[in-house]
Amino acid sequence: MVKQTTALTLGLFTLLAQAQMSPVGLWRSIDDESKQPKAEIRITQTASAGLSGVVERSLQNNPNTDPICNLCTDDRKGKPKLGMEIIRGGQQGDGKAVWEGGKILDPENGKNYSLRLTPIEGGKKLEVRGYIGTPLLGRSQTWIRIQ
């Protein structure tokens, strides 16, 4: 009985560790310039569409920030940034702890970038890289896991 309980406990810890090494969850983004928390983004995953990341909460109190994505050029143009899907698509690479193939929208400038997500520090943080063409031409942010 003790061996079964120990095996079950170890199995649960393994599953929890694997779940932490996924981009799925609630994340806090940090502003590039001020280094202050900017927003909370919930990332989910479906088998057919891949990843989806939605802005759940804004953490900035800047009256100069437009709450509408007027610079967007796709179906999100003129829509509120709060509740907006900013991550679309992306799948885990074979045998890798990296999710690629999707797009990320910067609602501040309305531009879409190719996406690479890499859980780091045991899944406590997420390296978010947006780029054009090659991953070498872009910028990265580190998001902090909330859930």
Short mmCIF file of N, CA and C in Angstrom, two decimals:
data_model
loop_
_atom_site.label_atom_id
_atom_site.label_comp_id
_atom_site.label_asym_id
_atom_site.label_seq_id
_atom_site.Cartn_x
_atom_site.Cartn_y
_atom_site.Cartn_z
N MET A 1 0.82 -1.19 0.00
CA MET A 1 0.00 0.00 0.00
C MET A 1 0.86 1.26 0.00
N VAL A 2 1.96 1.26 0.78
CA VAL A 2 2.85 2.42 0.85
C VAL A 2 3.51 2.65 -0.51
N LYS A 3 3.91 1.55 -1.20
CA LYS A 3 4.54 1.68 -2.49
C LYS A 3 3.58 2.29 -3.51
N GLN A 4 2.30 1.88 -3.45
CA GLN A 4 1.31 2.43 -4.38
C GLN A 4 1.09 3.92 -4.12
N THR A 5 1.01 4.31 -2.87
CA THR A 5 0.81 5.71 -2.51
C THR A 5 2.01 6.55 -2.95
N THR A 6 3.20 6.02 -2.73
CA THR A 6 4.42 6.72 -3.14
C THR A 6 4.47 6.87 -4.65
N ALA A 7 4.13 5.81 -5.37
CA ALA A 7 4.13 5.86 -6.83
C ALA A 7 3.10 6.86 -7.34
N LEU A 8 1.93 6.89 -6.73
CA LEU A 8 0.88 7.83 -7.11
C LEU A 8 1.33 9.27 -6.85
N THR A 9 1.93 9.51 -5.70
CA THR A 9 2.41 10.84 -5.36
C THR A 9 3.49 11.30 -6.34
N LEU A 10 4.44 10.43 -6.67
CA LEU A 10 5.48 10.78 -7.62
C LEU A 10 4.90 11.05 -9.00
N GLY A 11 3.90 10.27 -9.38
CA GLY A 11 3.23 10.49 -10.67
C GLY A 11 2.55 11.84 -10.72
N LEU A 12 1.89 12.25 -9.64
CA LEU A 12 1.23 13.56 -9.60
C LEU A 12 2.24 14.69 -9.67
N PHE A 13 3.36 14.55 -8.97
CA PHE A 13 4.41 15.58 -9.03
C PHE A 13 4.98 15.70 -10.44
N THR A 14 5.14 14.57 -11.11
CA THR A 14 5.65 14.59 -12.49
C THR A 14 4.68 15.31 -13.41
N LEU A 15 3.39 15.02 -13.27
CA LEU A 15 2.38 15.70 -14.08
C LEU A 15 2.36 17.20 -13.81
N LEU A 16 2.45 17.58 -12.55
CA LEU A 16 2.46 19.01 -12.21
C LEU A 16 3.70 19.69 -12.78
N ALA A 17 4.84 19.04 -12.73
CA ALA A 17 6.06 19.63 -13.27
C ALA A 17 5.95 19.80 -14.78
N GLN A 18 5.37 18.81 -15.46
CA GLN A 18 5.20 18.92 -16.91
C GLN A 18 4.24 20.04 -17.24
N ALA A 19 3.17 20.20 -16.47
CA ALA A 19 2.21 21.27 -16.72
C ALA A 19 2.86 22.64 -16.54
N GLN A 20 3.79 22.75 -15.60
CA GLN A 20 4.47 24.02 -15.37
C GLN A 20 5.40 24.36 -16.52
N MET A 21 5.86 23.38 -17.27
CA MET A 21 6.77 23.62 -18.38
C MET A 21 6.01 23.86 -19.68
N SER A 22 4.80 24.31 -19.55
CA SER A 22 3.95 24.64 -20.69
C SER A 22 3.60 26.12 -20.62
N PRO A 23 3.35 26.76 -21.76
CA PRO A 23 2.94 28.16 -21.71
C PRO A 23 1.49 28.35 -21.28
N VAL A 24 0.76 27.26 -21.13
CA VAL A 24 -0.64 27.35 -20.72
C VAL A 24 -0.72 27.84 -19.28
N GLY A 25 -1.51 28.88 -19.05
CA GLY A 25 -1.67 29.44 -17.71
C GLY A 25 -1.92 30.94 -17.78
N LEU A 26 -1.86 31.57 -16.62
CA LEU A 26 -2.06 33.01 -16.50
C LEU A 26 -0.70 33.66 -16.26
N TRP A 27 -0.38 34.68 -17.08
CA TRP A 27 0.94 35.31 -17.06
C TRP A 27 0.83 36.82 -16.88
N ARG A 28 1.82 37.40 -16.23
CA ARG A 28 1.91 38.85 -16.08
C ARG A 28 3.02 39.35 -17.00
N SER A 29 2.64 40.23 -17.92
CA SER A 29 3.64 40.82 -18.81
C SER A 29 4.23 42.06 -18.14
N ILE A 30 5.45 42.38 -18.53
CA ILE A 30 6.18 43.51 -17.95
C ILE A 30 6.46 44.50 -19.07
N ASP A 31 6.21 45.79 -18.82
CA ASP A 31 6.45 46.84 -19.80
C ASP A 31 7.94 46.96 -20.08
N ASP A 32 8.28 47.03 -21.38
CA ASP A 32 9.69 47.11 -21.78
C ASP A 32 10.40 48.35 -21.23
N GLU A 33 9.72 49.47 -21.23
CA GLU A 33 10.35 50.72 -20.83
C GLU A 33 10.33 50.95 -19.32
N SER A 34 9.15 50.86 -18.71
CA SER A 34 9.02 51.17 -17.29
C SER A 34 9.41 50.01 -16.38
N LYS A 35 9.45 48.79 -16.95
CA LYS A 35 9.73 47.55 -16.19
C LYS A 35 8.65 47.27 -15.15
N GLN A 36 7.49 47.88 -15.30
CA GLN A 36 6.36 47.68 -14.39
C GLN A 36 5.39 46.67 -15.00
N PRO A 37 4.60 45.97 -14.16
CA PRO A 37 3.59 45.05 -14.69
C PRO A 37 2.65 45.78 -15.65
N LYS A 38 2.36 45.15 -16.77
CA LYS A 38 1.57 45.79 -17.81
C LYS A 38 0.18 45.18 -17.95
N ALA A 39 0.13 43.84 -18.01
CA ALA A 39 -1.16 43.16 -18.23
C ALA A 39 -1.06 41.72 -17.77
N GLU A 40 -2.23 41.10 -17.64
CA GLU A 40 -2.30 39.67 -17.37
C GLU A 40 -2.91 39.00 -18.60
N ILE A 41 -2.23 37.97 -19.08
CA ILE A 41 -2.64 37.27 -20.29
C ILE A 41 -2.85 35.81 -19.96
N ARG A 42 -4.02 35.28 -20.33
CA ARG A 42 -4.30 33.86 -20.13
C ARG A 42 -4.05 33.12 -21.44
N ILE A 43 -3.16 32.13 -21.36
CA ILE A 43 -2.86 31.30 -22.52
C ILE A 43 -3.54 29.95 -22.34
N THR A 44 -4.29 29.55 -23.36
CA THR A 44 -4.95 28.25 -23.39
C THR A 44 -4.48 27.51 -24.64
N GLN A 45 -4.80 26.23 -24.70
CA GLN A 45 -4.39 25.44 -25.86
C GLN A 45 -5.52 24.50 -26.27
N THR A 46 -5.75 24.42 -27.58
CA THR A 46 -6.68 23.44 -28.13
C THR A 46 -5.91 22.59 -29.13
N ALA A 47 -6.37 21.39 -29.36
CA ALA A 47 -5.68 20.48 -30.28
C ALA A 47 -5.72 21.01 -31.71
N SER A 48 -6.83 21.64 -32.09
CA SER A 48 -6.97 22.06 -33.49
C SER A 48 -6.33 23.42 -33.78
N ALA A 49 -6.51 24.40 -32.90
CA ALA A 49 -6.05 25.77 -33.18
C ALA A 49 -4.71 26.11 -32.53
N GLY A 50 -4.22 25.27 -31.66
CA GLY A 50 -2.97 25.59 -30.96
C GLY A 50 -3.21 26.53 -29.80
N LEU A 51 -2.29 27.45 -29.60
CA LEU A 51 -2.37 28.36 -28.45
C LEU A 51 -3.24 29.57 -28.74
N SER A 52 -3.82 30.08 -27.67
CA SER A 52 -4.59 31.32 -27.72
C SER A 52 -4.25 32.09 -26.45
N GLY A 53 -3.91 33.37 -26.60
CA GLY A 53 -3.59 34.21 -25.45
C GLY A 53 -4.47 35.43 -25.44
N VAL A 54 -5.22 35.63 -24.36
CA VAL A 54 -6.19 36.71 -24.25
C VAL A 54 -5.82 37.63 -23.09
N VAL A 55 -5.89 38.94 -23.34
CA VAL A 55 -5.62 39.93 -22.30
C VAL A 55 -6.80 39.92 -21.33
N GLU A 56 -6.55 39.45 -20.10
CA GLU A 56 -7.62 39.39 -19.09
C GLU A 56 -7.71 40.64 -18.25
N ARG A 57 -6.57 41.31 -18.07
CA ARG A 57 -6.56 42.45 -17.15
C ARG A 57 -5.43 43.40 -17.52
N SER A 58 -5.73 44.68 -17.54
CA SER A 58 -4.70 45.70 -17.72
C SER A 58 -4.23 46.13 -16.35
N LEU A 59 -2.93 46.31 -16.20
CA LEU A 59 -2.36 46.71 -14.91
C LEU A 59 -1.78 48.12 -14.97
N GLN A 60 -2.03 48.81 -16.07
CA GLN A 60 -1.52 50.17 -16.22
C GLN A 60 -2.63 51.18 -16.03
N ASN A 61 -2.29 52.27 -15.40
CA ASN A 61 -3.24 53.37 -15.19
C ASN A 61 -2.79 54.60 -15.96
N ASN A 62 -2.42 54.40 -17.20
CA ASN A 62 -1.93 55.49 -18.03
C ASN A 62 -3.09 56.08 -18.84
N PRO A 63 -3.50 57.32 -18.55
CA PRO A 63 -4.63 57.91 -19.28
C PRO A 63 -4.32 58.16 -20.76
N ASN A 64 -3.04 58.13 -21.14
CA ASN A 64 -2.66 58.34 -22.54
C ASN A 64 -2.72 57.06 -23.38
N THR A 65 -2.94 55.92 -22.73
CA THR A 65 -3.01 54.65 -23.44
C THR A 65 -4.42 54.48 -24.01
N ASP A 66 -4.49 54.25 -25.31
CA ASP A 66 -5.77 54.05 -25.98
C ASP A 66 -6.30 52.65 -25.64
N PRO A 67 -7.52 52.54 -25.09
CA PRO A 67 -8.06 51.23 -24.75
C PRO A 67 -8.54 50.44 -25.97
N ILE A 68 -8.56 51.08 -27.14
CA ILE A 68 -9.02 50.46 -28.37
C ILE A 68 -7.81 50.21 -29.28
N CYS A 69 -7.82 49.12 -30.02
CA CYS A 69 -6.72 48.81 -30.93
C CYS A 69 -7.02 49.44 -32.29
N ASN A 70 -6.84 50.74 -32.38
CA ASN A 70 -7.08 51.45 -33.63
C ASN A 70 -5.97 51.23 -34.65
N LEU A 71 -4.79 50.81 -34.21
CA LEU A 71 -3.68 50.57 -35.12
C LEU A 71 -3.68 49.14 -35.69
N CYS A 72 -4.54 48.27 -35.16
CA CYS A 72 -4.63 46.91 -35.69
C CYS A 72 -5.09 46.95 -37.14
N THR A 73 -4.64 45.99 -37.92
CA THR A 73 -4.99 45.98 -39.34
C THR A 73 -5.83 44.77 -39.73
N ASP A 74 -6.17 43.92 -38.76
CA ASP A 74 -6.96 42.72 -39.08
C ASP A 74 -8.33 42.81 -38.40
N ASP A 75 -8.92 41.67 -38.10
CA ASP A 75 -10.26 41.64 -37.51
C ASP A 75 -10.33 42.27 -36.12
N ARG A 76 -9.19 42.59 -35.52
CA ARG A 76 -9.17 43.21 -34.18
C ARG A 76 -9.19 44.74 -34.23
N LYS A 77 -9.14 45.31 -35.41
CA LYS A 77 -9.15 46.77 -35.56
C LYS A 77 -10.42 47.36 -34.94
N GLY A 78 -10.22 48.37 -34.10
CA GLY A 78 -11.34 49.05 -33.46
C GLY A 78 -11.92 48.32 -32.26
N LYS A 79 -11.30 47.20 -31.87
CA LYS A 79 -11.80 46.41 -30.74
C LYS A 79 -11.05 46.78 -29.46
N PRO A 80 -11.69 46.59 -28.31
CA PRO A 80 -11.00 46.86 -27.03
C PRO A 80 -9.81 45.94 -26.84
N LYS A 81 -8.74 46.49 -26.30
CA LYS A 81 -7.55 45.69 -26.01
C LYS A 81 -7.82 44.70 -24.88
N LEU A 82 -8.65 45.11 -23.93
CA LEU A 82 -9.02 44.22 -22.83
C LEU A 82 -9.94 43.14 -23.40
N GLY A 83 -9.58 41.89 -23.22
CA GLY A 83 -10.34 40.78 -23.77
C GLY A 83 -9.87 40.37 -25.16
N MET A 84 -8.87 41.08 -25.69
CA MET A 84 -8.38 40.80 -27.05
C MET A 84 -7.47 39.58 -27.07
N GLU A 85 -7.61 38.77 -28.11
CA GLU A 85 -6.73 37.64 -28.34
C GLU A 85 -5.46 38.17 -29.00
N ILE A 86 -4.34 38.12 -28.27
CA ILE A 86 -3.08 38.64 -28.82
C ILE A 86 -2.15 37.52 -29.27
N ILE A 87 -2.42 36.28 -28.84
CA ILE A 87 -1.64 35.13 -29.30
C ILE A 87 -2.59 34.22 -30.05
N ARG A 88 -2.17 33.85 -31.27
CA ARG A 88 -2.97 32.93 -32.09
C ARG A 88 -2.05 31.86 -32.66
N GLY A 89 -2.39 30.62 -32.38
CA GLY A 89 -1.64 29.50 -32.95
C GLY A 89 -0.36 29.20 -32.20
N GLY A 90 0.37 28.28 -32.73
CA GLY A 90 1.62 27.86 -32.10
C GLY A 90 1.49 26.46 -31.54
N GLN A 91 2.46 25.65 -31.83
CA GLN A 91 2.49 24.27 -31.36
C GLN A 91 3.85 23.99 -30.76
N GLN A 92 3.89 22.98 -29.89
CA GLN A 92 5.16 22.58 -29.30
C GLN A 92 5.98 21.84 -30.34
N GLY A 93 7.26 22.21 -30.43
CA GLY A 93 8.18 21.53 -31.32
C GLY A 93 8.41 20.10 -30.85
N ASP A 94 8.63 19.18 -31.77
CA ASP A 94 8.86 17.78 -31.42
C ASP A 94 10.01 17.64 -30.44
N GLY A 95 9.69 17.14 -29.26
CA GLY A 95 10.71 16.90 -28.26
C GLY A 95 11.33 18.15 -27.67
N LYS A 96 10.75 19.31 -27.93
CA LYS A 96 11.32 20.57 -27.44
C LYS A 96 10.38 21.23 -26.44
N ALA A 97 10.95 22.04 -25.56
CA ALA A 97 10.15 22.85 -24.63
C ALA A 97 9.97 24.24 -25.22
N VAL A 98 9.68 24.30 -26.53
CA VAL A 98 9.50 25.55 -27.25
C VAL A 98 8.21 25.44 -28.07
N TRP A 99 7.41 26.50 -28.05
CA TRP A 99 6.18 26.56 -28.85
C TRP A 99 6.40 27.60 -29.94
N GLU A 100 6.18 27.21 -31.19
CA GLU A 100 6.43 28.09 -32.33
C GLU A 100 5.30 27.94 -33.35
N GLY A 101 5.35 28.79 -34.36
CA GLY A 101 4.40 28.68 -35.46
C GLY A 101 3.19 29.57 -35.34
N GLY A 102 3.06 30.28 -34.23
CA GLY A 102 1.94 31.17 -34.05
C GLY A 102 2.31 32.61 -34.30
N LYS A 103 1.38 33.48 -33.97
CA LYS A 103 1.58 34.93 -34.11
C LYS A 103 1.23 35.60 -32.79
N ILE A 104 1.91 36.73 -32.55
CA ILE A 104 1.60 37.56 -31.39
C ILE A 104 1.38 38.98 -31.87
N LEU A 105 0.34 39.60 -31.37
CA LEU A 105 -0.02 40.98 -31.72
C LEU A 105 0.49 41.91 -30.63
N ASP A 106 1.12 43.00 -31.04
CA ASP A 106 1.44 44.08 -30.11
C ASP A 106 0.33 45.10 -30.28
N PRO A 107 -0.62 45.15 -29.35
CA PRO A 107 -1.76 46.06 -29.51
C PRO A 107 -1.39 47.55 -29.44
N GLU A 108 -0.17 47.84 -29.00
CA GLU A 108 0.27 49.24 -28.94
C GLU A 108 0.61 49.78 -30.33
N ASN A 109 1.12 48.89 -31.21
CA ASN A 109 1.44 49.36 -32.56
C ASN A 109 0.64 48.65 -33.65
N GLY A 110 -0.19 47.68 -33.27
CA GLY A 110 -1.07 46.99 -34.21
C GLY A 110 -0.36 45.97 -35.09
N LYS A 111 0.90 45.66 -34.81
CA LYS A 111 1.65 44.75 -35.67
C LYS A 111 1.62 43.32 -35.14
N ASN A 112 1.59 42.37 -36.09
CA ASN A 112 1.67 40.95 -35.79
C ASN A 112 3.10 40.47 -36.03
N TYR A 113 3.58 39.62 -35.13
CA TYR A 113 4.92 39.08 -35.23
C TYR A 113 4.85 37.56 -35.13
N SER A 114 5.83 36.88 -35.72
CA SER A 114 5.97 35.45 -35.51
C SER A 114 6.30 35.24 -34.03
N LEU A 115 5.94 34.07 -33.51
CA LEU A 115 5.98 33.85 -32.07
C LEU A 115 6.83 32.64 -31.70
N ARG A 116 7.57 32.81 -30.62
CA ARG A 116 8.28 31.70 -29.98
C ARG A 116 8.08 31.85 -28.48
N LEU A 117 7.59 30.80 -27.83
CA LEU A 117 7.40 30.79 -26.38
C LEU A 117 8.27 29.69 -25.77
N THR A 118 9.02 30.06 -24.73
CA THR A 118 9.91 29.11 -24.07
C THR A 118 9.74 29.24 -22.56
N PRO A 119 9.15 28.23 -21.90
CA PRO A 119 9.11 28.26 -20.44
C PRO A 119 10.53 28.17 -19.88
N ILE A 120 10.82 28.99 -18.87
CA ILE A 120 12.15 29.00 -18.24
C ILE A 120 11.99 28.97 -16.73
N GLU A 121 13.07 28.72 -16.05
CA GLU A 121 13.09 28.66 -14.58
C GLU A 121 12.02 27.72 -14.05
N GLY A 122 11.98 26.52 -14.64
CA GLY A 122 11.03 25.51 -14.19
C GLY A 122 9.59 25.86 -14.48
N GLY A 123 9.36 26.73 -15.46
CA GLY A 123 7.99 27.11 -15.83
C GLY A 123 7.46 28.29 -15.04
N LYS A 124 8.28 28.89 -14.18
CA LYS A 124 7.85 30.06 -13.41
C LYS A 124 7.82 31.31 -14.27
N LYS A 125 8.60 31.30 -15.35
CA LYS A 125 8.67 32.44 -16.26
C LYS A 125 8.53 31.93 -17.69
N LEU A 126 8.16 32.84 -18.57
CA LEU A 126 7.96 32.49 -19.97
C LEU A 126 8.70 33.52 -20.82
N GLU A 127 9.64 33.03 -21.63
CA GLU A 127 10.31 33.91 -22.57
C GLU A 127 9.42 34.01 -23.81
N VAL A 128 8.96 35.22 -24.09
CA VAL A 128 8.07 35.49 -25.21
C VAL A 128 8.87 36.26 -26.25
N ARG A 129 9.03 35.68 -27.43
CA ARG A 129 9.81 36.33 -28.49
C ARG A 129 8.92 36.57 -29.69
N GLY A 130 8.84 37.83 -30.09
CA GLY A 130 8.15 38.22 -31.31
C GLY A 130 9.20 38.63 -32.33
N TYR A 131 9.04 38.17 -33.57
CA TYR A 131 10.06 38.47 -34.57
C TYR A 131 9.47 38.52 -35.97
N ILE A 132 10.24 39.10 -36.87
CA ILE A 132 9.88 39.18 -38.28
C ILE A 132 10.94 38.39 -39.05
N GLY A 133 10.51 37.41 -39.82
CA GLY A 133 11.45 36.62 -40.61
C GLY A 133 12.18 35.60 -39.78
N THR A 134 13.30 35.97 -39.22
CA THR A 134 14.13 35.07 -38.43
C THR A 134 14.04 35.45 -36.95
N PRO A 135 14.10 34.46 -36.05
CA PRO A 135 14.05 34.79 -34.61
C PRO A 135 15.16 35.74 -34.16
N LEU A 136 16.19 35.89 -34.99
CA LEU A 136 17.28 36.81 -34.64
C LEU A 136 16.84 38.27 -34.73
N LEU A 137 15.80 38.55 -35.53
CA LEU A 137 15.31 39.92 -35.72
C LEU A 137 14.00 40.11 -34.97
N GLY A 138 14.10 40.46 -33.72
CA GLY A 138 12.89 40.65 -32.92
C GLY A 138 13.24 41.10 -31.52
N ARG A 139 12.28 40.95 -30.64
CA ARG A 139 12.52 41.31 -29.25
C ARG A 139 11.86 40.28 -28.35
N SER A 140 12.40 40.16 -27.16
CA SER A 140 11.90 39.21 -26.18
C SER A 140 11.42 39.93 -24.94
N GLN A 141 10.44 39.34 -24.31
CA GLN A 141 9.98 39.77 -22.99
C GLN A 141 9.96 38.53 -22.10
N THR A 142 10.08 38.74 -20.82
CA THR A 142 9.94 37.64 -19.86
C THR A 142 8.67 37.90 -19.07
N TRP A 143 7.74 36.98 -19.18
CA TRP A 143 6.48 37.05 -18.45
C TRP A 143 6.59 36.19 -17.22
N ILE A 144 5.84 36.53 -16.18
CA ILE A 144 5.89 35.83 -14.90
C ILE A 144 4.58 35.08 -14.70
N ARG A 145 4.70 33.79 -14.35
CA ARG A 145 3.50 32.95 -14.15
C ARG A 145 2.75 33.39 -12.89
N ILE A 146 1.44 33.56 -13.05
CA ILE A 146 0.56 33.84 -11.91
C ILE A 146 -0.14 32.54 -11.50
N GLN A 147 -0.60 31.78 -12.49
CA GLN A 147 -1.26 30.48 -12.27
C GLN A 147 -0.71 29.46 -13.23
#
